[in-house]
C-alpha positions as YAML, in Angstrom:
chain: A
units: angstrom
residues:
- id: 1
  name: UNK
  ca: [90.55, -13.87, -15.31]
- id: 2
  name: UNK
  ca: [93.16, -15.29, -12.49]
- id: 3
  name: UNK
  ca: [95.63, -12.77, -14.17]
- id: 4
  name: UNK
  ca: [93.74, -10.09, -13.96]
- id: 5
  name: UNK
  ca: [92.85, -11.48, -9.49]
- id: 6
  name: UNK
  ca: [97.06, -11.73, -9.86]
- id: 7
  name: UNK
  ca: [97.48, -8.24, -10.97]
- id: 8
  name: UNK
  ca: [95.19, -6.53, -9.48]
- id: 9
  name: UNK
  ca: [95.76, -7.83, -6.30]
- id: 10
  name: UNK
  ca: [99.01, -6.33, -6.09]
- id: 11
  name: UNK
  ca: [97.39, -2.90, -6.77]
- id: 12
  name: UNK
  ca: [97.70, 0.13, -4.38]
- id: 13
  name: UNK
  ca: [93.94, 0.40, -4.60]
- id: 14
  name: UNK
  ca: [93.03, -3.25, -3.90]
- id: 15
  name: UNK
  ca: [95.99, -4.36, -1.35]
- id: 16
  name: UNK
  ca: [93.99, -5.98, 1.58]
- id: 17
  name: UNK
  ca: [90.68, -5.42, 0.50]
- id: 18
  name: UNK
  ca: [88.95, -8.48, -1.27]
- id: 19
  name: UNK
  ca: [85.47, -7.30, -1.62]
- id: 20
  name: UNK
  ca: [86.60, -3.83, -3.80]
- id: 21
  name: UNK
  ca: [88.56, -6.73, -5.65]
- id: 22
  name: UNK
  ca: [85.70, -8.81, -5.96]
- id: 23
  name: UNK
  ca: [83.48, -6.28, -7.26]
- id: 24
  name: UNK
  ca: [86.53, -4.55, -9.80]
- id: 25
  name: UNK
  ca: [86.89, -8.20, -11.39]
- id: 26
  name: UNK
  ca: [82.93, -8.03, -11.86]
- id: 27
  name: UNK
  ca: [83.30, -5.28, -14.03]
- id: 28
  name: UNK
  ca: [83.25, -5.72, -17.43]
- id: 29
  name: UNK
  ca: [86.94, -4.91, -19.43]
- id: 30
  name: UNK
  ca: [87.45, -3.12, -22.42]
- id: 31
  name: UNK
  ca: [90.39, -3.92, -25.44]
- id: 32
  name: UNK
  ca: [91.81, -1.41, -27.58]
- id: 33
  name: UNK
  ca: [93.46, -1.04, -30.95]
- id: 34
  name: UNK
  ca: [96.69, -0.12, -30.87]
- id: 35
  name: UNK
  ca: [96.52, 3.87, -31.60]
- id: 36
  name: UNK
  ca: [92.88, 4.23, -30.87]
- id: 37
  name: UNK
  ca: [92.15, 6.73, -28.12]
- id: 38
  name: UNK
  ca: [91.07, 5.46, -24.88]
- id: 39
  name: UNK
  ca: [89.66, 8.77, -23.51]
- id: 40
  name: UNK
  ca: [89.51, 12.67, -24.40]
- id: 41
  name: UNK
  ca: [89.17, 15.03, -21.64]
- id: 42
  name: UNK
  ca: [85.74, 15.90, -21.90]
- id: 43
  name: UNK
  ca: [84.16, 13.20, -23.69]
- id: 44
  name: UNK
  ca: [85.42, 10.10, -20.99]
- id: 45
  name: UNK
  ca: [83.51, 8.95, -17.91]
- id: 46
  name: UNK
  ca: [85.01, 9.91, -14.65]
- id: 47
  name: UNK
  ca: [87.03, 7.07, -13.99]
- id: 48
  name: UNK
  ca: [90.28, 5.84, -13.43]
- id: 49
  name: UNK
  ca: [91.63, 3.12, -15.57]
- id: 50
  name: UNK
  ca: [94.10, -0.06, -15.09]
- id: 51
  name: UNK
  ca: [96.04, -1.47, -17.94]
- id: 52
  name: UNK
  ca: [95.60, -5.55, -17.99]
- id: 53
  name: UNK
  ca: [97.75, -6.11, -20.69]
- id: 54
  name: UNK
  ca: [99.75, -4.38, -23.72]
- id: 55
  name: UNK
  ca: [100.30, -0.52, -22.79]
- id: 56
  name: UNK
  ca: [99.01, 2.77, -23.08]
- id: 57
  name: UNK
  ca: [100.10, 6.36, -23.59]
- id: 58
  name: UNK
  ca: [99.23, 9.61, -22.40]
- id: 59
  name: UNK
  ca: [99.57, 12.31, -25.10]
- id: 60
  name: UNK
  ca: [98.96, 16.10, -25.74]
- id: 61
  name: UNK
  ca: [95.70, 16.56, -27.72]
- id: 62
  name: UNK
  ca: [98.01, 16.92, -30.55]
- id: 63
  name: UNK
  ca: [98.87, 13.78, -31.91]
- id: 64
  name: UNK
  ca: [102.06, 15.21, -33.44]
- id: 65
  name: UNK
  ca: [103.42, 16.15, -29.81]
- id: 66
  name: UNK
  ca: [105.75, 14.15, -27.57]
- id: 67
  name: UNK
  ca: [104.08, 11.73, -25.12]
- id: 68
  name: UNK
  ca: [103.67, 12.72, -21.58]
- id: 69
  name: UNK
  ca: [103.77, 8.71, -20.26]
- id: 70
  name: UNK
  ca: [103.47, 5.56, -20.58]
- id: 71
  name: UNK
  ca: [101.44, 3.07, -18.61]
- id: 72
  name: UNK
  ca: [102.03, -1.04, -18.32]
- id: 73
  name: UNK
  ca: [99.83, -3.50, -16.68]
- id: 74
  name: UNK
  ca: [99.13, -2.83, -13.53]
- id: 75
  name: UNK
  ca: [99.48, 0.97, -13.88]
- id: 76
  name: UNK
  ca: [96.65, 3.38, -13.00]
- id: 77
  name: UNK
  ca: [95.64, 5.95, -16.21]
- id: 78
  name: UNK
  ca: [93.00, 8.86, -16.00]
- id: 79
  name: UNK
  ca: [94.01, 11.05, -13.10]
- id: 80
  name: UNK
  ca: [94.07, 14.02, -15.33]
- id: 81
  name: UNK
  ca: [90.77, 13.35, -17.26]
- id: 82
  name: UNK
  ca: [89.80, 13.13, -14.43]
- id: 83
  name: UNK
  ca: [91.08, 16.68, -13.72]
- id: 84
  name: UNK
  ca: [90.44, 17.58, -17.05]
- id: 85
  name: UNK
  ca: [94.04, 18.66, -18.07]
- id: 86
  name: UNK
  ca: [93.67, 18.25, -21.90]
- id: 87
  name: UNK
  ca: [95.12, 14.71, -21.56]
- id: 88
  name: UNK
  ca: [94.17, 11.83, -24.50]
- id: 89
  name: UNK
  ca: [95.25, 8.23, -23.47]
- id: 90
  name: UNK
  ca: [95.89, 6.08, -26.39]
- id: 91
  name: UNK
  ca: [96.52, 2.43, -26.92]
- id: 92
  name: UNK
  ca: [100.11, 1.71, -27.40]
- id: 93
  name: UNK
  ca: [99.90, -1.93, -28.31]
...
């Protein structure tokens, strides 16, 4: 849990502001397999999401096309689900 106070801590969204912090480290965190799909456009919560640990990628909703990025801890994910772009995010470790 301390990592996650170190890490977060240094995000944009949490930079000065302990309460948000607080209340983000309150919440409860979710682990994925590497491959398995974090979110579909459509189907995920609007949300953003922060990578902890491992990595994720953003692909096409093809999973035979190139990936768009990748995200390591600390990075934000889910601005275009969010958007609904036709963005998956899947686990990459």
């Amino acid at each position: 849990m301390e990592d996650h106070r170190t890490l977060l801590a240094q995000h944009f969204l949490f930079q000065d502001a302990e309460q948000a912090l607080n209340e983000a480290l309150s919440l409860p965190v979710c682990s994925f397999g590497r491959g398995e799909t974090i979110c579909r456009p459509g189907a995920a919560a609007p949300a953003l999401g922060i990578v902890l640990h491992g990595r994720a990628e953003a692909a096409a909703d093809h999973r035979d096309q190139a990936v768009l990025a990748a995200f390591g801890p600390g990075d934000t994910f889910g601005a275009a689900a969010l958007l609904n772009m036709g963005t998956n995010f899947l686990c990459g470790t």
